Amino acid sequence: VRPHHGCGTRTHRMITKGSIVLAMAGTASAFQMGSSFTPKMGGAELTAVKASSSSGPTMAAVPCGINGFGRIGRLVARIMIKDPETNLLHVNAGSATPDYMAYQFKYDSIHGRFDGTTVVDGDDLVIDGNRIVTTRARDPKDIGWDKTGVEYLCESTGVFLTEESAKAHVDSGVKKVIFSAPAKDDSLTVVMGVNQDEYKGQTNYVSCASCTTNGLAPMVKAINDAFTIEEGLMTTIHAMTATQAVVDSSSRKDWRGGRAASGNIIPSSTGAAKAVAKVIPAVKGKLTGMAFRVPTIDVSVVDLTCKLKKATTYEEICKEIQKRANGDMKGFLGYTDEPLVSTDFQTEATSSTFDAGAGIMLNPTFVKCVAWYDNEWGYSTRVKDLMVHMAKVDAKMAKK
């Protein structure tokens, strides 16, 4: 059973005449995890809760665009469409035709059929009544963001990950570019729920880090705040991704990485643990890690084994994590004491869900903690959240 992600309502002109209807509104099942599983709340449902608890002024929907329509780009689009705080205006998809984009958007092997309507109207997509311009340009200066009013851009091609390379987006009318990957320069890195307050409108280019950094950093923050991490090693058991080969192929850069993802456990490198220091400077030089790529198609899990400065018990760690998951880190850090497995976290919007039953402790200062994350949906939700957060900060700064 998959979780239901709430649907925001907007008033738009529906396109019916001369259109190809590719999807009809579907129904999603309600998801019930159990009282001990704190987060299970995704998409617009989480947004609505945040909006209702916010003391700030109501802001118009953020005018958004997406460059790149791969795994992350498509999921960010799904999340934006259902979120009343975002208005998706324009998607640049490289070479994909509008009808193929609609097909890719509607059907997903992990996250299921899109719960809504998808219509092709010329070069445009009309999704749940929202008209979205699509283009197929390789060079950012040829995309035409200024013509469609895009102000906040999800850069998800994996190509334009520096201020220098992404500047063409800003020159074409975009206000801010959000990288859905680690930056390849010293651009500001933000992990929502951890260091979002560092963004004060000072830059036009912000990285949302990686899915694994988002899966690790919230747990690291909660543990470090309470007990101080002296040193630690992280291992992520990571689902397959599109960069891997289905059957044995070739990779001169990474010989093991060229082997069949569908039939092997493949040791790999990752900079995710070291990257946590970009958002939590207190752990700089204290964390590193590695990855095992495994033959599952979504959901990953981090194993953090660390030495603590402050002696404690495993029960106290669990209590602290649960307190933060129900408090200031709700929606970013989750907690479960149920005996769950990876598929239970498919389409889970929470960045990092601490598994109380999976961790172990050797002594009062040496502990192994485990957290699950949907490396696709959870991360894509954070990309959207970061775009909305930046827009709110920018609006506040503009009033000063």
CSV table of C-alpha atoms in Angstrom, one decimal:
chain,number,residue,atom,x,y,z
A,1,VAL,CA,0.0,0.0,0.0
A,2,ARG,CA,1.4,3.3,-0.9
A,3,PRO,CA,1.0,6.6,1.0
A,4,HIS,CA,-1.4,9.2,-0.3
A,5,HIS,CA,0.2,12.5,-1.0
A,6,GLY,CA,-2.3,15.3,-0.6
A,7,CYS,CA,-3.6,17.4,-3.4
A,8,GLY,CA,-3.5,21.2,-3.4
A,9,THR,CA,-6.4,23.0,-5.2
A,10,ARG,CA,-5.9,25.7,-7.7
A,11,THR,CA,-8.1,27.4,-10.2
A,12,HIS,CA,-6.9,27.0,-13.8
A,13,ARG,CA,-8.4,26.7,-17.2
A,14,MET,CA,-8.7,23.1,-18.2
A,15,ILE,CA,-7.6,22.2,-21.7
A,16,THR,CA,-10.0,19.8,-23.4
A,17,LYS,CA,-10.4,20.7,-27.1
A,18,GLY,CA,-7.9,19.1,-29.4
A,19,SER,CA,-6.1,17.5,-26.5
A,20,ILE,CA,-4.9,14.0,-25.9
A,21,VAL,CA,-6.0,12.7,-22.5
A,22,LEU,CA,-3.4,10.4,-21.1
A,23,ALA,CA,-4.6,10.0,-17.5
A,24,MET,CA,-7.7,10.1,-15.5
A,25,ALA,CA,-7.9,11.0,-11.8
A,26,GLY,CA,-6.9,8.0,-9.8
A,27,THR,CA,-7.5,7.1,-6.2
A,28,ALA,CA,-4.7,6.5,-3.7
A,29,SER,CA,-5.0,4.4,-0.7
A,30,ALA,CA,-4.7,5.8,2.8
A,31,PHE,CA,-1.5,4.8,4.5
A,32,GLN,CA,-1.5,3.8,8.1
A,33,MET,CA,1.9,2.9,9.6
A,34,GLY,CA,1.2,2.8,13.3
A,35,SER,CA,1.5,5.3,16.1
A,36,SER,CA,5.2,4.7,16.7
A,37,PHE,CA,6.1,5.7,13.1
A,38,THR,CA,6.2,9.4,13.5
A,39,PRO,CA,6.4,11.0,10.0
A,40,LYS,CA,4.5,9.2,7.3
A,41,MET,CA,3.3,12.4,5.8
A,42,GLY,CA,4.2,13.5,2.3
A,43,GLY,CA,3.8,16.1,-0.4
A,44,ALA,CA,1.1,18.7,0.1
A,45,GLU,CA,0.0,17.1,3.4
A,46,LEU,CA,3.3,18.0,5.0
A,47,THR,CA,3.2,21.4,3.3
A,48,ALA,CA,-0.3,22.1,4.6
A,49,VAL,CA,0.7,21.2,8.2
A,50,LYS,CA,3.8,23.5,7.9
A,51,ALA,CA,1.7,26.3,6.5
A,52,SER,CA,-1.0,26.0,9.2
A,53,SER,CA,1.7,26.2,11.9
A,54,SER,CA,3.6,29.1,10.3
A,55,SER,CA,3.3,32.5,11.9
A,56,GLY,CA,4.5,34.3,8.8
A,57,PRO,CA,2.4,35.9,6.1
A,58,THR,CA,0.8,33.9,3.3
A,59,MET,CA,2.8,33.9,0.1
A,60,ALA,CA,1.7,33.4,-3.4
A,61,ALA,CA,2.7,30.1,-5.1
A,62,VAL,CA,6.4,30.1,-6.0
A,63,PRO,CA,6.9,30.3,-9.8
A,64,CYS,CA,9.0,27.3,-10.5
A,65,GLY,CA,10.8,25.5,-13.4
A,66,ILE,CA,12.7,22.3,-13.9
A,67,ASN,CA,15.7,21.7,-16.1
A,68,GLY,CA,16.1,18.0,-16.7
A,69,PHE,CA,13.3,15.4,-16.6
A,70,GLY,CA,15.0,12.4,-15.2
A,71,ARG,CA,14.2,10.5,-12.0
A,72,ILE,CA,14.5,13.5,-9.7
A,73,GLY,CA,13.1,16.0,-12.2
A,74,ARG,CA,10.0,14.0,-12.7
A,75,LEU,CA,9.4,13.4,-9.0
A,76,VAL,CA,10.0,17.1,-8.2
A,77,ALA,CA,7.3,17.8,-10.8
A,78,ARG,CA,4.8,15.4,-9.2
A,79,ILE,CA,5.5,17.0,-5.8
A,80,MET,CA,5.2,20.5,-7.1
A,81,ILE,CA,1.9,19.9,-8.9
A,82,LYS,CA,0.3,18.6,-5.7
A,83,ASP,CA,1.7,21.4,-3.5
A,84,PRO,CA,-0.2,24.7,-3.3
A,85,GLU,CA,3.0,26.6,-2.4
A,86,THR,CA,4.5,25.9,-5.8
A,87,ASN,CA,3.4,26.8,-9.3
A,88,LEU,CA,5.2,24.7,-11.9
A,89,LEU,CA,5.4,26.7,-15.1
A,90,HIS,CA,8.0,25.3,-17.4
A,91,VAL,CA,10.0,22.1,-17.8
A,92,ASN,CA,13.0,21.8,-20.2
A,93,ALA,CA,13.5,18.1,-21.0
A,94,GLY,CA,16.4,17.9,-23.4
A,95,SER,CA,15.1,15.6,-26.2
A,96,ALA,CA,12.0,14.1,-24.8
A,97,THR,CA,8.8,14.9,-26.8
A,98,PRO,CA,5.7,16.1,-24.9
A,99,ASP,CA,3.8,12.8,-25.3
A,100,TYR,CA,6.8,10.9,-24.0
A,101,MET,CA,7.2,13.3,-21.1
A,102,ALA,CA,3.5,12.7,-20.3
A,103,TYR,CA,4.0,9.0,-20.3
A,104,GLN,CA,7.1,9.2,-18.1
A,105,PHE,CA,5.3,11.5,-15.7
A,106,LYS,CA,2.1,9.4,-15.5
A,107,TYR,CA,3.7,6.0,-14.9
A,108,ASP,CA,6.4,5.1,-12.4
A,109,SER,CA,7.6,1.7,-11.5
A,110,ILE,CA,8.2,2.6,-7.8
A,111,HIS,CA,5.8,5.4,-7.0
A,112,GLY,CA,2.9,4.2,-9.0
A,113,ARG,CA,0.6,5.9,-11.4
A,114,PHE,CA,0.1,9.6,-11.0
A,115,ASP,CA,-3.0,10.4,-9.1
A,116,GLY,CA,-4.4,13.1,-11.4
A,117,THR,CA,-4.9,14.1,-15.0
A,118,THR,CA,-2.2,14.5,-17.6
A,119,VAL,CA,-3.0,16.0,-21.0
A,120,VAL,CA,-0.8,16.9,-24.0
A,121,ASP,CA,-1.8,20.1,-25.7
A,122,GLY,CA,0.7,20.9,-28.5
A,123,ASP,CA,4.1,21.4,-26.8
A,124,ASP,CA,2.5,21.9,-23.4
A,125,LEU,CA,1.5,19.5,-20.7
A,126,VAL,CA,-1.7,20.2,-18.7
A,127,ILE,CA,-1.4,18.4,-15.4
A,128,ASP,CA,-4.3,18.6,-13.0
A,129,GLY,CA,-5.5,21.7,-14.9
A,130,ASN,CA,-2.1,23.4,-14.6
A,131,ARG,CA,-0.5,24.4,-18.0
A,132,ILE,CA,3.2,23.6,-18.1
A,133,VAL,CA,5.3,24.8,-21.0
A,134,THR,CA,7.9,22.2,-22.2
A,135,THR,CA,11.0,22.9,-24.2
A,136,ARG,CA,13.9,20.8,-25.6
A,137,ALA,CA,17.0,23.0,-25.4
A,138,ARG,CA,20.6,22.0,-24.5
A,139,ASP,CA,22.0,25.4,-23.9
A,140,PRO,CA,20.4,27.3,-20.9
A,141,LYS,CA,20.3,30.6,-22.8
A,142,ASP,CA,18.0,29.0,-25.4
A,143,ILE,CA,15.4,27.7,-23.0
A,144,GLY,CA,13.4,30.9,-22.5
A,145,TRP,CA,12.7,31.0,-18.7
A,146,ASP,CA,12.0,34.7,-19.0
A,147,LYS,CA,9.1,34.0,-21.3
A,148,THR,CA,7.3,31.8,-18.9
A,149,GLY,CA,8.1,33.7,-15.7
A,150,VAL,CA,10.2,31.1,-13.9
A,151,GLU,CA,11.9,32.5,-10.9
A,152,TYR,CA,13.1,29.4,-8.9
A,153,LEU,CA,14.7,26.7,-10.9
A,154,CYS,CA,15.4,23.1,-10.1
A,155,GLU,CA,18.6,22.2,-12.0
A,156,SER,CA,18.4,18.4,-12.3
A,157,THR,CA,20.4,17.6,-15.4
A,158,GLY,CA,23.5,17.0,-13.4
A,159,VAL,CA,25.4,19.2,-15.8
A,160,PHE,CA,25.2,22.7,-14.6
A,161,LEU,CA,26.4,22.4,-11.0
A,162,THR,CA,28.6,25.4,-10.6
A,163,GLU,CA,27.8,29.1,-10.4
A,164,GLU,CA,29.8,29.6,-13.6
A,165,SER,CA,27.9,27.0,-15.6
A,166,ALA,CA,24.5,27.8,-14.1
A,167,LYS,CA,24.8,31.6,-14.6
A,168,ALA,CA,23.2,31.3,-18.0
A,169,HIS,CA,19.9,30.4,-16.2
A,170,VAL,CA,20.0,33.6,-14.2
A,171,ASP,CA,21.0,35.6,-17.3
A,172,SER,CA,17.8,34.2,-18.9
A,173,GLY,CA,15.5,35.5,-16.2
A,174,VAL,CA,15.7,33.0,-13.3
A,175,LYS,CA,16.2,34.5,-9.8
A,176,LYS,CA,17.6,31.4,-8.1
A,177,VAL,CA,19.0,28.1,-9.2
A,178,ILE,CA,18.7,25.1,-6.9
A,179,PHE,CA,21.1,22.2,-7.7
A,180,SER,CA,19.5,18.7,-7.1
A,181,ALA,CA,23.0,17.3,-6.5
A,182,PRO,CA,26.2,18.3,-4.7
A,183,ALA,CA,27.7,21.4,-6.2
A,184,LYS,CA,31.0,21.1,-8.0
A,185,ASP,CA,32.2,24.4,-6.6
A,186,ASP,CA,31.9,26.1,-3.2
A,187,SER,CA,28.2,27.1,-3.7
A,188,LEU,CA,26.1,27.2,-0.5
A,189,THR,CA,24.9,23.7,0.5
A,190,VAL,CA,21.6,23.5,2.4
A,191,VAL,CA,20.0,20.4,4.0
A,192,MET,CA,16.5,21.3,5.1
A,193,GLY,CA,15.9,20.7,8.8
A,194,VAL,CA,19.6,21.1,9.5
A,195,ASN,CA,21.1,24.4,8.2
A,196,GLN,CA,18.4,26.1,6.2
A,197,ASP,CA,18.9,29.3,8.3
A,198,GLU,CA,22.2,29.8,6.6
A,199,TYR,CA,20.4,31.0,3.5
A,200,LYS,CA,19.7,34.7,3.9
A,201,GLY,CA,19.3,35.6,0.2
A,202,GLN,CA,23.0,36.1,-0.2
A,203,THR,CA,23.5,33.9,-3.3
A,204,ASN,CA,21.7,32.9,-6.5
A,205,TYR,CA,23.0,29.3,-6.5
A,206,VAL,CA,22.3,26.7,-3.7
A,207,SER,CA,22.9,23.0,-3.6
A,208,CYS,CA,20.4,20.6,-1.9
A,209,ALA,CA,23.4,18.2,-1.4
A,210,SER,CA,22.8,14.5,-2.2
A,211,CYS,CA,20.1,12.1,-1.2
A,212,THR,CA,22.5,10.3,1.2
A,213,THR,CA,23.6,13.6,2.9
A,214,ASN,CA,19.9,14.4,3.4
A,215,GLY,CA,19.4,10.9,4.8
A,216,LEU,CA,22.3,11.2,7.2
A,217,ALA,CA,22.6,14.8,8.3
A,218,PRO,CA,19.3,15.1,10.3
A,219,MET,CA,20.3,12.0,12.5
A,220,VAL,CA,23.9,13.4,12.9
A,221,LYS,CA,22.5,16.7,14.0
A,222,ALA,CA,20.2,15.3,16.6
A,223,ILE,CA,22.9,13.0,18.0
A,224,ASN,CA,25.7,15.6,17.9
A,225,ASP,CA,23.6,18.3,19.5
A,226,ALA,CA,22.9,16.0,22.5
A,227,PHE,CA,25.9,13.8,22.9
A,228,THR,CA,28.7,15.3,20.6
A,229,ILE,CA,30.2,13.0,18.0
A,230,GLU,CA,34.0,12.6,18.3
A,231,GLU,CA,34.4,10.4,15.2
A,232,GLY,CA,32.3,8.2,13.1
A,233,LEU,CA,32.1,5.9,10.0
A,234,MET,CA,29.0,5.8,7.8
A,235,THR,CA,27.9,3.1,5.4
A,236,THR,CA,24.9,3.5,3.1
A,237,ILE,CA,23.2,0.4,1.7
A,238,HIS,CA,22.1,2.2,-1.4
A,239,ALA,CA,19.5,1.1,-4.0
A,240,MET,CA,20.5,1.0,-7.7
A,241,THR,CA,20.4,4.2,-9.7
A,242,ALA,CA,20.4,5.0,-13.4
A,243,THR,CA,24.1,5.6,-13.5
A,244,GLN,CA,24.7,1.8,-13.0
A,245,ALA,CA,24.7,-1.0,-15.6
A,246,VAL,CA,21.8,-3.5,-15.8
A,247,VAL,CA,24.2,-6.3,-16.9
A,248,ASP,CA,28.0,-6.4,-16.9
A,249,SER,CA,29.2,-3.4,-18.9
A,250,SER,CA,32.5,-1.5,-18.7
A,251,SER,CA,33.7,1.4,-16.6
A,252,ARG,CA,37.3,2.5,-16.8
A,253,LYS,CA,36.8,4.9,-13.9
A,254,ASP,CA,35.2,2.3,-11.6
A,255,TRP,CA,35.7,-1.3,-12.5
A,256,ARG,CA,33.3,-2.6,-9.9
A,257,GLY,CA,30.8,0.1,-10.9
A,258,GLY,CA,30.6,-1.4,-14.4
A,259,ARG,CA,29.3,-4.7,-13.1
A,260,ALA,CA,25.6,-5.7,-13.2
A,261,ALA,CA,23.7,-3.7,-10.6
A,262,SER,CA,20.8,-6.1,-10.9
A,263,GLY,CA,22.8,-9.1,-9.6
A,264,ASN,CA,25.5,-7.8,-7.3
A,265,ILE,CA,26.3,-6.1,-4.1
A,266,ILE,CA,28.8,-3.5,-5.2
A,267,PRO,CA,31.2,-1.6,-2.8
A,268,SER,CA,31.4,2.0,-3.9
A,269,SER,CA,32.7,5.4,-2.7
A,270,THR,CA,30.6,8.3,-1.5
A,271,GLY,CA,31.3,11.8,-0.3
A,272,ALA,CA,28.0,12.0,1.6
A,273,ALA,CA,29.5,11.6,5.1
A,274,LYS,CA,32.2,14.2,4.5
A,275,ALA,CA,29.7,16.5,3.0
A,276,VAL,CA,27.7,16.6,6.2
A,277,ALA,CA,30.5,18.9,7.5
A,278,LYS,CA,29.3,21.5,5.0
A,279,VAL,CA,26.0,21.7,6.9
A,280,ILE,CA,27.2,20.8,10.4
A,281,PRO,CA,30.7,22.4,10.7
A,282,ALA,CA,31.2,20.9,14.2
A,283,VAL,CA,31.7,17.4,12.6
A,284,LYS,CA,34.3,18.5,10.1
A,285,GLY,CA,37.1,15.9,9.9
A,286,LYS,CA,35.1,13.5,12.1
A,287,LEU,CA,33.1,11.6,9.6
A,288,THR,CA,33.7,9.6,6.5
A,289,GLY,CA,32.0,6.7,4.8
A,290,MET,CA,31.4,4.3,1.9
A,291,ALA,CA,28.5,2.8,0.1
A,292,PHE,CA,27.3,-0.7,-1.0
A,293,ARG,CA,25.0,-0.6,-4.0
A,294,VAL,CA,22.5,-3.4,-3.8
A,295,PRO,CA,19.9,-4.8,-6.3
A,296,THR,CA,16.8,-3.0,-5.1
A,297,ILE,CA,15.3,-0.1,-7.1
A,298,ASP,CA,14.5,2.4,-4.3
A,299,VAL,CA,15.0,3.2,-0.6
A,300,SER,CA,18.4,3.2,1.1
A,301,VAL,CA,19.6,3.0,4.6
A,302,VAL,CA,22.5,4.6,6.5
A,303,ASP,CA,24.5,2.9,9.2
A,304,LEU,CA,26.3,5.5,11.4
A,305,THR,CA,28.8,4.0,13.8
A,306,CYS,CA,30.3,6.6,16.0
A,307,LYS,CA,32.1,7.4,19.2
A,308,LEU,CA,30.4,9.9,21.5
A,309,LYS,CA,31.9,12.4,23.9
A,310,LYS,CA,29.1,12.2,26.4
A,311,ALA,CA,28.4,8.8,27.8
A,312,THR,CA,24.8,7.7,27.5
A,313,THR,CA,22.5,4.7,26.9
A,314,TYR,CA,20.9,3.5,23.7
A,315,GLU,CA,17.5,4.2,25.2
A,316,GLU,CA,18.5,7.8,25.9
A,317,ILE,CA,19.6,8.2,22.2
A,318,CYS,CA,16.2,6.8,21.0
A,319,LYS,CA,14.4,9.2,23.4
A,320,GLU,CA,16.3,12.2,22.1
A,321,ILE,CA,15.7,11.3,18.5
A,322,GLN,CA,12.0,10.7,19.0
A,323,LYS,CA,11.8,14.1,20.8
A,324,ARG,CA,13.4,15.9,17.9
A,325,ALA,CA,11.3,13.9,15.3
A,326,ASN,CA,8.2,15.1,17.1
A,327,GLY,CA,9.5,18.6,17.6
A,328,ASP,CA,11.7,21.1,15.7
A,329,MET,CA,12.9,18.5,13.2
A,330,LYS,CA,9.5,17.0,12.3
A,331,GLY,CA,9.1,16.1,8.7
A,332,PHE,CA,12.9,16.0,8.2
A,333,LEU,CA,13.8,13.5,11.0
A,334,GLY,CA,11.5,10.5,11.7
A,335,TYR,CA,11.4,7.8,14.2
A,336,THR,CA,10.1,4.2,14.2
A,337,ASP,CA,10.3,1.3,16.6
A,338,GLU,CA,8.4,-1.1,14.3
A,339,PRO,CA,10.2,-4.0,12.5
A,340,LEU,CA,10.1,-2.4,9.1
A,341,VAL,CA,11.9,-3.2,5.8
A,342,SER,CA,12.9,-1.1,2.8
A,343,THR,CA,9.7,-1.2,0.8
A,344,ASP,CA,7.8,0.2,3.9
A,345,PHE,CA,9.6,3.5,3.1
A,346,GLN,CA,8.8,3.8,-0.6
A,347,THR,CA,7.4,7.3,-1.3
A,348,GLU,CA,8.2,8.4,2.2
A,349,ALA,CA,8.7,12.2,2.3
A,350,THR,CA,10.8,12.3,5.5
A,351,SER,CA,14.5,12.8,4.9
A,352,SER,CA,15.8,10.4,7.5
A,353,THR,CA,13.8,7.9,9.6
A,354,PHE,CA,15.7,6.5,12.7
A,355,ASP,CA,15.1,2.8,13.2
A,356,ALA,CA,15.2,2.2,17.0
A,357,GLY,CA,15.1,-1.5,16.6
A,358,ALA,CA,18.1,-1.8,14.2
A,359,GLY,CA,20.7,0.1,16.2
A,360,ILE,CA,23.1,-1.4,18.8
A,361,MET,CA,25.5,-0.1,21.4
A,362,LEU,CA,28.8,-1.6,22.5
A,363,ASN,CA,29.4,0.7,25.5
A,364,PRO,CA,28.2,4.1,26.7
A,365,THR,CA,30.2,6.0,24.1
A,366,PHE,CA,30.2,3.7,21.1
A,367,VAL,CA,27.0,3.2,19.2
A,368,LYS,CA,25.6,2.1,15.8
A,369,CYS,CA,22.6,4.1,14.6
A,370,VAL,CA,20.4,3.2,11.6
A,371,ALA,CA,18.2,5.5,9.5
A,372,TRP,CA,16.1,4.8,6.4
A,373,TYR,CA,15.5,7.2,3.5
A,374,ASP,CA,13.7,7.1,0.2
A,375,ASN,CA,16.6,8.3,-2.0
A,376,GLU,CA,14.1,9.4,-4.7
A,377,TRP,CA,10.9,10.7,-3.1
A,378,GLY,CA,12.3,12.0,0.1
A,379,TYR,CA,15.1,13.9,-1.6
A,380,SER,CA,12.8,15.3,-4.3
A,381,THR,CA,10.5,16.6,-1.5
A,382,ARG,CA,13.5,18.4,0.1
A,383,VAL,CA,14.4,20.0,-3.3
A,384,LYS,CA,10.9,21.4,-3.4
A,385,ASP,CA,11.0,22.5,0.2
A,386,LEU,CA,14.3,24.3,-0.3
A,387,MET,CA,12.9,26.2,-3.3
A,388,VAL,CA,9.9,27.3,-1.2
A,389,HIS,CA,12.1,28.2,1.8
A,390,MET,CA,14.4,30.4,-0.4
A,391,ALA,CA,11.4,32.2,-1.9
A,392,LYS,CA,10.1,33.0,1.5
A,393,VAL,CA,13.4,34.3,2.7
A,394,ASP,CA,13.8,36.4,-0.4
A,395,ALA,CA,10.4,37.8,0.0
A,396,LYS,CA,11.1,38.8,3.6
A,397,MET,CA,14.5,40.3,2.6
A,398,ALA,CA,12.8,42.3,-0.1
A,399,LYS,CA,10.6,44.0,2.4
A,400,LYS,CA,13.5,45.3,4.5
